Coordinates of C-alpha atoms and ligand atoms in Angstrom, one line a residue:
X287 CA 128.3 103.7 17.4
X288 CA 125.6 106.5 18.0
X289 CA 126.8 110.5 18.6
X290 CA 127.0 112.4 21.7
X291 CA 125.5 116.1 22.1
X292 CA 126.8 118.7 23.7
X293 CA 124.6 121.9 24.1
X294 CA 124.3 124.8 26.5
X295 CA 120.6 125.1 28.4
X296 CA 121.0 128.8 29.1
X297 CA 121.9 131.6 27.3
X298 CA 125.9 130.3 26.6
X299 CA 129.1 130.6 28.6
X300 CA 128.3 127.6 30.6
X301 CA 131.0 125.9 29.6
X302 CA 130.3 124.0 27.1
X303 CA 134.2 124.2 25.7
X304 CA 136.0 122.8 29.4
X305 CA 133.5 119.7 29.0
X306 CA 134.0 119.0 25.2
X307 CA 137.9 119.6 25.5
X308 CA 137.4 116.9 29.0
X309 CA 134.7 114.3 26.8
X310 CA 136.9 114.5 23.8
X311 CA 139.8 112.1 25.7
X312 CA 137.5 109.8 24.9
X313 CA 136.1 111.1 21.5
X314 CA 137.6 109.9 17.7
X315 CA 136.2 113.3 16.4
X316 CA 134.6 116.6 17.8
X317 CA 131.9 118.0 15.3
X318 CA 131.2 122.0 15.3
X319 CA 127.8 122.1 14.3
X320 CA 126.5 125.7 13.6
X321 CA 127.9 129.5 15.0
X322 CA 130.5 131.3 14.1
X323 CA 133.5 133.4 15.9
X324 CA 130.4 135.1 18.0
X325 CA 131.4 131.9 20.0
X326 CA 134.3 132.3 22.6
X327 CA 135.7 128.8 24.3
X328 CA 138.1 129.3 27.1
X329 CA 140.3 126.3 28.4
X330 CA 142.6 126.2 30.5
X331 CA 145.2 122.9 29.9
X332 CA 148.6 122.7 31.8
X333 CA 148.1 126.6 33.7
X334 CA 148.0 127.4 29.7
X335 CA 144.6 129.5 28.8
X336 CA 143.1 128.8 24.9
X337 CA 140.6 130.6 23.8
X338 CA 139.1 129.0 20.9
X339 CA 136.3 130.6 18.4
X340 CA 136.1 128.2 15.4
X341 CA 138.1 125.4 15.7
X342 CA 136.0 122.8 17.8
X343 CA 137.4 122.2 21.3
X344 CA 138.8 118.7 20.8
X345 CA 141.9 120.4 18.8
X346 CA 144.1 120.2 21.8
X347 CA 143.4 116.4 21.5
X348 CA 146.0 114.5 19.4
X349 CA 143.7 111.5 18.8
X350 CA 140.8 113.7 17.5
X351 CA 139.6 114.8 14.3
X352 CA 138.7 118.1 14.9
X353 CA 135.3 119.1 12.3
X354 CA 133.8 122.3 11.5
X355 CA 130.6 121.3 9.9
X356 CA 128.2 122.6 7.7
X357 CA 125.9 123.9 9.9
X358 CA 128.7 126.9 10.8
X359 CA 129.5 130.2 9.0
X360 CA 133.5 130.8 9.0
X361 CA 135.3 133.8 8.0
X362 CA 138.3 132.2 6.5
X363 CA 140.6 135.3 8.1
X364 CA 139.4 134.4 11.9
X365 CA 139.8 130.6 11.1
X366 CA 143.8 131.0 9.4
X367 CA 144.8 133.6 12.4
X368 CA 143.3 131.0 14.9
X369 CA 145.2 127.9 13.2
X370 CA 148.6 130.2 13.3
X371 CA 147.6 130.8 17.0
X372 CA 146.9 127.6 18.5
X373 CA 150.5 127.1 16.1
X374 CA 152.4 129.3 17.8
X375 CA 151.5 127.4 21.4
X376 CA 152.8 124.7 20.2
X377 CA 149.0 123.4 19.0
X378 CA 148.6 121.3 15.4
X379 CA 145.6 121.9 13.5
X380 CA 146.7 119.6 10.6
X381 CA 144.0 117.1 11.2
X382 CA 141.7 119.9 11.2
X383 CA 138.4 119.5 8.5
X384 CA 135.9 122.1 7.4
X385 CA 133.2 121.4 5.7
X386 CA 132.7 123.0 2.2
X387 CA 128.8 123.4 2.6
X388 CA 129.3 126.1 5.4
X389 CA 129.2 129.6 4.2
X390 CA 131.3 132.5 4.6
X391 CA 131.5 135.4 6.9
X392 CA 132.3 138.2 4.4
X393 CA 133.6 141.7 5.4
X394 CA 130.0 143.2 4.5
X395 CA 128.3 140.6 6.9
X396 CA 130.2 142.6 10.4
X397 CA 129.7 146.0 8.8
X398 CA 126.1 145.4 8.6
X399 CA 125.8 143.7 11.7
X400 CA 127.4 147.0 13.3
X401 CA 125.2 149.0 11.1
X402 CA 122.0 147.1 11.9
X403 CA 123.0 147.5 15.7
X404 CA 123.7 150.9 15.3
X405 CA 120.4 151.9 13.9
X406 CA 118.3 149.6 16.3
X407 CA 119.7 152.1 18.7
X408 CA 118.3 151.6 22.6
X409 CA 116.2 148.7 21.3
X410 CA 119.8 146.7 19.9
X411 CA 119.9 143.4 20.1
X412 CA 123.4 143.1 21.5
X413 CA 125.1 140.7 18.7
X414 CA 128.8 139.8 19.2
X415 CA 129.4 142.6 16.0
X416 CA 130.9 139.4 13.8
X417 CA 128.4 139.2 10.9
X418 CA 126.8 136.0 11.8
X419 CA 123.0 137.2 11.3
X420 CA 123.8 138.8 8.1
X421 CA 125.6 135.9 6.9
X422 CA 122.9 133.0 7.9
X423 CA 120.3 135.6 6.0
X424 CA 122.6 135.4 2.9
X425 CA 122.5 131.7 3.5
X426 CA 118.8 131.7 3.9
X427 CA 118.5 134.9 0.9
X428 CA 120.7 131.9 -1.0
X429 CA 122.9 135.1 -2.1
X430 CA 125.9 133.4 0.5
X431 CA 129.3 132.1 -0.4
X432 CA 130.7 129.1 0.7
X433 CA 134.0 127.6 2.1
X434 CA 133.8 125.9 -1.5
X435 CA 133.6 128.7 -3.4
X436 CA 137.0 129.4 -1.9
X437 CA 138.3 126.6 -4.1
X438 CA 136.7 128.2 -7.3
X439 CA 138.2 131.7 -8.2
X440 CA 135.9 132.4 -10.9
X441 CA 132.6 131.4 -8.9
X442 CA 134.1 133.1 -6.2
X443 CA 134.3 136.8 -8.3
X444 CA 131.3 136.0 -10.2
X445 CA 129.3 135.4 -6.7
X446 CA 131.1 138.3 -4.9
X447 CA 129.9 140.9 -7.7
X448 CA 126.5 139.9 -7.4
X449 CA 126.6 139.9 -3.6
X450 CA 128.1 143.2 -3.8
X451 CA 125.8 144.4 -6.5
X452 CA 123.0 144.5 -3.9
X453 CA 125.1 145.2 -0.4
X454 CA 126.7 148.1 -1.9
X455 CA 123.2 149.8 -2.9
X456 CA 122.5 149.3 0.6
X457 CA 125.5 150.7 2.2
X458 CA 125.1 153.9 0.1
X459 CA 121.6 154.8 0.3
X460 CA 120.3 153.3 3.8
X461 CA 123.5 153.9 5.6
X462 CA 125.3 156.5 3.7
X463 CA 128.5 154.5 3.8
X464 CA 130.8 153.7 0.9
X465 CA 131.0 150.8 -1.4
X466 CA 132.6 147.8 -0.5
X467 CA 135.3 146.9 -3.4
X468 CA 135.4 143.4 -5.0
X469 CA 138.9 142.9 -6.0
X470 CA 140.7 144.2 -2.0
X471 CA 137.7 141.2 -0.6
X472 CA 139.1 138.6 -3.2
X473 CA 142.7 139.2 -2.7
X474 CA 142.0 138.6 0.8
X475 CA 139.9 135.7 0.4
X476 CA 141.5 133.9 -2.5
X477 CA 144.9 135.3 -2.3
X478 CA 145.7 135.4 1.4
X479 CA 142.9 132.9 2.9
X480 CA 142.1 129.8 0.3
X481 CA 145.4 128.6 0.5
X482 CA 145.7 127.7 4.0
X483 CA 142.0 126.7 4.0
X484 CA 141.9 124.4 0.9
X485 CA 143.8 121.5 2.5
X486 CA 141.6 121.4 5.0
X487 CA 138.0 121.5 3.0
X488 CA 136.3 117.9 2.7
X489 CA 133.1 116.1 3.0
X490 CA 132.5 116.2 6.6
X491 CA 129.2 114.8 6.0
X492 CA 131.0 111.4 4.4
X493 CA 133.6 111.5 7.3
X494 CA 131.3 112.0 10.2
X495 CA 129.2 109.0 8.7
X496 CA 132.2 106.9 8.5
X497 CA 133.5 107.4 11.7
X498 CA 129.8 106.4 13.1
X499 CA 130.1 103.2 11.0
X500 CA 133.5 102.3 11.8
X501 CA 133.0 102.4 15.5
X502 CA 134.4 105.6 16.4
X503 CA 133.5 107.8 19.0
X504 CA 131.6 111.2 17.9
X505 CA 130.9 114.4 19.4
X506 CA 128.7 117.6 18.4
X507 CA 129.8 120.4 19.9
X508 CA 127.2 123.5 20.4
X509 CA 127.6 126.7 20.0
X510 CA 125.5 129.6 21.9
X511 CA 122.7 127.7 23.8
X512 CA 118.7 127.1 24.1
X513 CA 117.8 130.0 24.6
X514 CA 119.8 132.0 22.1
X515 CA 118.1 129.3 19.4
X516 CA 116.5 131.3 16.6
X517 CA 113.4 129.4 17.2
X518 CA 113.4 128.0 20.3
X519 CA 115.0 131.0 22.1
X520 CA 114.0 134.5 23.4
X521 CA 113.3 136.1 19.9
X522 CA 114.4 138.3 19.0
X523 CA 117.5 138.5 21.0
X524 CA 118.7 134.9 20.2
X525 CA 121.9 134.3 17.3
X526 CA 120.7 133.1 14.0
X527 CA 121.2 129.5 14.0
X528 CA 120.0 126.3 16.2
X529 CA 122.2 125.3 18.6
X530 CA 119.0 122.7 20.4
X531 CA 120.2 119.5 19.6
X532 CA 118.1 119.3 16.3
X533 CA 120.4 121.6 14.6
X534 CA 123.5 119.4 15.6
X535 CA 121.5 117.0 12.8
X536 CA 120.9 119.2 10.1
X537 CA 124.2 121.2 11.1
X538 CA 126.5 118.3 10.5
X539 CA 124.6 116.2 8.4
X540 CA 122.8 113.0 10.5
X541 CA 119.2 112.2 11.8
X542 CA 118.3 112.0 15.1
X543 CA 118.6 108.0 15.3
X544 CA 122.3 108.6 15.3
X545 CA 122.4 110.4 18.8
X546 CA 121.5 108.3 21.6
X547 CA 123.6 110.4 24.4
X548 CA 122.8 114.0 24.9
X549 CA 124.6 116.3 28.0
X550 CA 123.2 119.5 28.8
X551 CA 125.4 122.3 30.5
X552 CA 123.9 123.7 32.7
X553 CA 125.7 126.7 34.9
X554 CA 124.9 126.5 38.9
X555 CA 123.6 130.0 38.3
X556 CA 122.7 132.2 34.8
X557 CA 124.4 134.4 32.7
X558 CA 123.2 136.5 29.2
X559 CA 125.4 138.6 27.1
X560 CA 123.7 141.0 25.2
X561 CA 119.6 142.4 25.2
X562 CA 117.0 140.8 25.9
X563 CA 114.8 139.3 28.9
X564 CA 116.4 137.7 32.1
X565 CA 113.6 136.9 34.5
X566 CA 115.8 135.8 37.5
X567 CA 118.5 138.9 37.0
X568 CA 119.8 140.1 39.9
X569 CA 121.3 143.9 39.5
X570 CA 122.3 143.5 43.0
X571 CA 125.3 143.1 45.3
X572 CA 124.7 139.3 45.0
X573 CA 124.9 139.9 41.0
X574 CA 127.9 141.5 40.9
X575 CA 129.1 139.4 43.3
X576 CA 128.7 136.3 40.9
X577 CA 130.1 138.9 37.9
X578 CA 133.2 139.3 40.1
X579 CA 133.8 135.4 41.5
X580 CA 132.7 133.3 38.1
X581 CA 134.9 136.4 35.7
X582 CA 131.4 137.1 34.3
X583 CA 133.0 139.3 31.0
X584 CA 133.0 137.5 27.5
X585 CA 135.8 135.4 26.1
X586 CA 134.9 137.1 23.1
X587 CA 133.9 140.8 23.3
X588 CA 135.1 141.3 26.8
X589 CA 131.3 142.6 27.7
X590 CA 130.0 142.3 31.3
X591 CA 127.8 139.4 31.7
X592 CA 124.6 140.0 33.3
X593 CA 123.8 137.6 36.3
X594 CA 120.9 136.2 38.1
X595 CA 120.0 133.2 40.1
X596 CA 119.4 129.4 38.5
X597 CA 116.5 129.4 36.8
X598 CA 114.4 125.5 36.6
X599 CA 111.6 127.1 34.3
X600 CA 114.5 127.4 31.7
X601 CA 116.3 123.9 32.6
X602 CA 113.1 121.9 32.3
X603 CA 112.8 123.4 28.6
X604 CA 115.8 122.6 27.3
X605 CA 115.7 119.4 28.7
X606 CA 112.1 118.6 26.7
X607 CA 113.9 120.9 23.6
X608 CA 116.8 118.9 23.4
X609 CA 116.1 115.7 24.7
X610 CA 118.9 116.3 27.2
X611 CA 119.9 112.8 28.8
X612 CA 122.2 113.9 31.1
X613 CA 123.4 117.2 33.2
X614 CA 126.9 118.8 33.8
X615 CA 126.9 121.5 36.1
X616 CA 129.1 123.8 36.1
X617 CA 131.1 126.9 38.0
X618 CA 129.3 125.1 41.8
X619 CA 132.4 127.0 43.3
X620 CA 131.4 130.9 42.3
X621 CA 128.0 129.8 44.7
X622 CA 130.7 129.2 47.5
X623 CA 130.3 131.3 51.1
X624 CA 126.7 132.9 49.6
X625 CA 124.8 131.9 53.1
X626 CA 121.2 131.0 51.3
X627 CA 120.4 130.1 47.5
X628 CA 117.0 131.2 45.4
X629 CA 115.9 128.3 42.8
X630 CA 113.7 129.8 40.3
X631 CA 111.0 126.5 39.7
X632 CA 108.3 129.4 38.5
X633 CA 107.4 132.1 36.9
X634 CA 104.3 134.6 38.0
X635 CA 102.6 136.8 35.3
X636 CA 99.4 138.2 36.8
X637 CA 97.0 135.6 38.3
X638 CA 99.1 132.7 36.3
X639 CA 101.6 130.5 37.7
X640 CA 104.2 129.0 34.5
X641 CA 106.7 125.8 35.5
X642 CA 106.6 125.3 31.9
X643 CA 108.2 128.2 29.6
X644 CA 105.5 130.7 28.3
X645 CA 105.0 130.9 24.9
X646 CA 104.4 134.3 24.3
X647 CA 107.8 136.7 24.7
X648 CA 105.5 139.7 26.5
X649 CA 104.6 137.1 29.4
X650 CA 108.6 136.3 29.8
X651 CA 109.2 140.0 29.5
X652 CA 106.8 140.5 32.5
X653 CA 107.3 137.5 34.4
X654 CA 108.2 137.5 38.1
X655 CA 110.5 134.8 39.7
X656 CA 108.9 132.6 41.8
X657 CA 112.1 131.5 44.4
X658 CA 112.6 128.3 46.6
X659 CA 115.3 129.2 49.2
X660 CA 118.2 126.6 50.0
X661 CA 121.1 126.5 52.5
X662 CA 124.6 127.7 51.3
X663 CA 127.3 126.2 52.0
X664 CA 131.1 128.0 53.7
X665 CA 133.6 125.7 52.2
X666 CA 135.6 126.0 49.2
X667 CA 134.6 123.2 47.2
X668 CA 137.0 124.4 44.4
X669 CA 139.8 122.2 46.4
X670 CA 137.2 118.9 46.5
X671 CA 139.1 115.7 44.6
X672 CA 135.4 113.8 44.5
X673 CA 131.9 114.4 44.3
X674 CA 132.0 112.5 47.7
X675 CA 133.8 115.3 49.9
X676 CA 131.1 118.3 48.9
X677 CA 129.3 119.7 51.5
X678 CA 125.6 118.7 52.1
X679 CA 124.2 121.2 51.1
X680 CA 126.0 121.8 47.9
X681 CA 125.2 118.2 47.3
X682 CA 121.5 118.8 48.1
X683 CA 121.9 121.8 45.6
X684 CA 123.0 119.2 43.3
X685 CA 119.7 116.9 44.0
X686 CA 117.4 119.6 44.1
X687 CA 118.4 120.5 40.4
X688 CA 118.2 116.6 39.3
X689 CA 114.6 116.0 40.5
X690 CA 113.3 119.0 39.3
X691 CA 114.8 118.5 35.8
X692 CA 114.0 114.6 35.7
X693 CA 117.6 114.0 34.3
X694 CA 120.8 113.3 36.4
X695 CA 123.3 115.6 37.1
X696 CA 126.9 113.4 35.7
X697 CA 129.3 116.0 36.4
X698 CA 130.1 118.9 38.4
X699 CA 132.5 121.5 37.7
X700 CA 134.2 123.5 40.6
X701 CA 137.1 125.2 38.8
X702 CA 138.3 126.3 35.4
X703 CA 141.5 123.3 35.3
X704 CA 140.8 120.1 33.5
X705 CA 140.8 118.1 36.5
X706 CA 138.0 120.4 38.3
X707 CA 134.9 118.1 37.3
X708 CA 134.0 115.6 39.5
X709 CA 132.0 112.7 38.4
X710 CA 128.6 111.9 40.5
X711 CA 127.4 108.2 40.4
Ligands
IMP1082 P1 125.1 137.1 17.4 O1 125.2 135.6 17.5 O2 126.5 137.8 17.3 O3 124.2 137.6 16.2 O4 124.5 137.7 18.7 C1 123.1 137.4 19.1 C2 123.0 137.2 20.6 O5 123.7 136.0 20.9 C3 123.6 138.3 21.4 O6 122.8 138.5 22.6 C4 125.0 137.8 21.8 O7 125.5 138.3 23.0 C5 124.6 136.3 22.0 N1 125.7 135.4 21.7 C6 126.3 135.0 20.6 N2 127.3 134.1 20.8 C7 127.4 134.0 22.1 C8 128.2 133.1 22.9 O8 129.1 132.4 22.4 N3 128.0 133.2 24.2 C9 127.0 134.0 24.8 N4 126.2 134.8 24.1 C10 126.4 134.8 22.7

């Protein structure tokens, strides 16, 4: 039985956590495939609210095996708070496997990130603060530590001096801050964090593969999105690791052949977190209107989001990046009452039109929107039990998007609850 993809074709916050937590009733096992706790997932189950960073969003599913896969970095201290968390609402995370190939946010991974931020000053990228560039560079340096390590004391300390023999350096005569100490890290790490942890490491490579072979149902849940993709996205404002649908392969360890269904989330409008260019922004009254009606601030870090109107130049991308074979769109209600609707399907630079993506990062940065108007619509479509009952024009919306992206649109979300998507034919 082949995999399903999940991935965001924006910048993140589509959604990509309400559709995985709705997909997984009919999932065996929801895969994490890279990011860290920069991600935020909010769901909302029973009038309850979760907000999830690690664990994957199927965890609220009894009859899935939740999996944080290789591709990831975890710090072990966000993952055990999260576990006693979803505990405490009543949430078990025994079934719960993480991979012991993924490596470890460690304390000096969020101070430099902070550090790093600090010093880019006005030209910051705008990272969530959590260490996750740092530690994908370790992992890329090979100076990381991994989730394994956790279940080796001695490599652990042997590892962390050396890491620390070259971070502390740093601290001290780049930043001027003082060294990191060893022994506070591994009581914290071994003493506090590898217990809880250990029962959970496995071979989630082995387990994802036998799931696939035994017949049972597999999903790979993004992170992040397209364009926050370290290659594919807006360098460099983008997170450090792939979340296009290739890194779902390398991040939980199977080739392409064994994905045959791939769903892009797509938002019914944009939002970035964070630096970084944004050719449809609006810094308007109509943006802060879309701020105020889709609770534009992060699940995470609480920032503003920035806002601006759907942009096709950026759907048709990730649609060739990831091979998307199908759309969810999401948050159609926060587009309710607005009386007209711009479409971005181009992007001007000079005397040159783009409906593909320009390469080159100075063209994006200059690029104007090219807009195609479309009616709104004045009805709350929030309270709609079927795709059937939309209005026209939020159904022509709808169309619009599917023939300009040359995949269909499967499901539209009009609300935050579980039962807000409605299925199109
Ligand atoms: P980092 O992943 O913390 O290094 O942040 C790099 C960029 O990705 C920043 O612009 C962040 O705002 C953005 N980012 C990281 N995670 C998320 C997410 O889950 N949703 C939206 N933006 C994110």
């Amino acid at each position: 039985m082949p995999a399903t993809v999940v991935v965001g074709t924006q910048w993140g916050d589509e959604g990509k956590g309400k559709l995985t937590d709705l997909m997984a009733f009919e999932m065996d096992m929801v895969v994490r495939y890279q990011g860290g706790h920069n991600a935020g997932h909010t769901l909302v189950v029973n009038d309850k609210t979760f907000a999830l960073q690690l664990v994957p969003s199927g965890v609220l599913h009894p009859n899935v095996t939740p999996v944080i896969g290789n591709g990831t970095v975890i710090d072990p201290r966000v993952l055990v708070d999260e576990m006693d968390a979803l505990a405490a609402r009543g949430v078990d995370c025994g079934a719960l496997k993480v991979s012991g190939s993924a490596h470890l946010v460690m304390p000096y991974h969020s101070e430099l990130d902070a550090l790093h931020e600090d010093r880019l000053g006005a030209d910051k990228l705008g990272t969530t603060g959590r260490g996750i560039g740092p530690a994908y560079a370790d992992r890329a340096l090979r100076t990381g530590l991994r989730v394994q390590d956790l279940l080796d004391p001695e490599g652990f300390r042997i590892r962390l001096d050396a890491a620390l023999g070259r971070v502390n350096p740093l601290l001290a005569a780049v930043f001027d801050r003082p060294p990191m100490d060893a022994s506070a890290i591994a009581e914290e790490y071994l003493g506090r964090c590898a217990p809880r942890i250990a029962p959970h490491v496995a071979d989630t490579v082995g387990l994802v593969h036998d799931a696939l072979e035994s017949g049972r149902r597999v999903l790979l849940e993004g992170a992040q999105a397209t364009f926050l993709d370290l290659d594919h996205g807006t360098y460099p404002f983008v997170t450090s690791s792939n979340p296009t649908a290739g890194g779902a392969c390398t991040g939980a360890g199977l080739g392409p052949g064994h994905i045959d269904r791939i769903v892009g989330v797509v938002k019914a409008y944009v939002t970035r977190v964070g630096s970084g260019p944004f050719v449809t922004e609006l810094t308007d009254s109509t943006g802060d209107h879309l701020v105020a009606a889709g609770h534009e601030y992060g699940t995470n870090t609480g920032r503003r989001r920035r806002t601006g109107w759907l942009d096709l130049v950026m759907l048709r991308q990730a649609v060739r990046l990831n091979s998307i074979t199908e759309l969810a769109l999401t948050k159609l209600d926060v587009l309710d009452g607005l009386p007209r609707l711009k479409v971005c399907v181009a992007y001007r630079h000079g005397g040159d039109l783009f409906s593909h993506m320009p390469h080159c990062q100075s063209v994006l940065r200059e690029a104007s929107p090219v807009y195609e108007e479309l009616p709104g619509w004045q009805a709350d479509t929030a309270a709609a039990a079927e795709a059937g009952v939309l209005p026209a024009a939020a159904r022509g919306y709808i169309s619009f998007i599917e023939a300009e992206a040359g995949v269909p649109v499967r499901l539209v979300g009009v609300g935050p609850g579980r039962h807000q998507f409605l299925e199109l034919p």
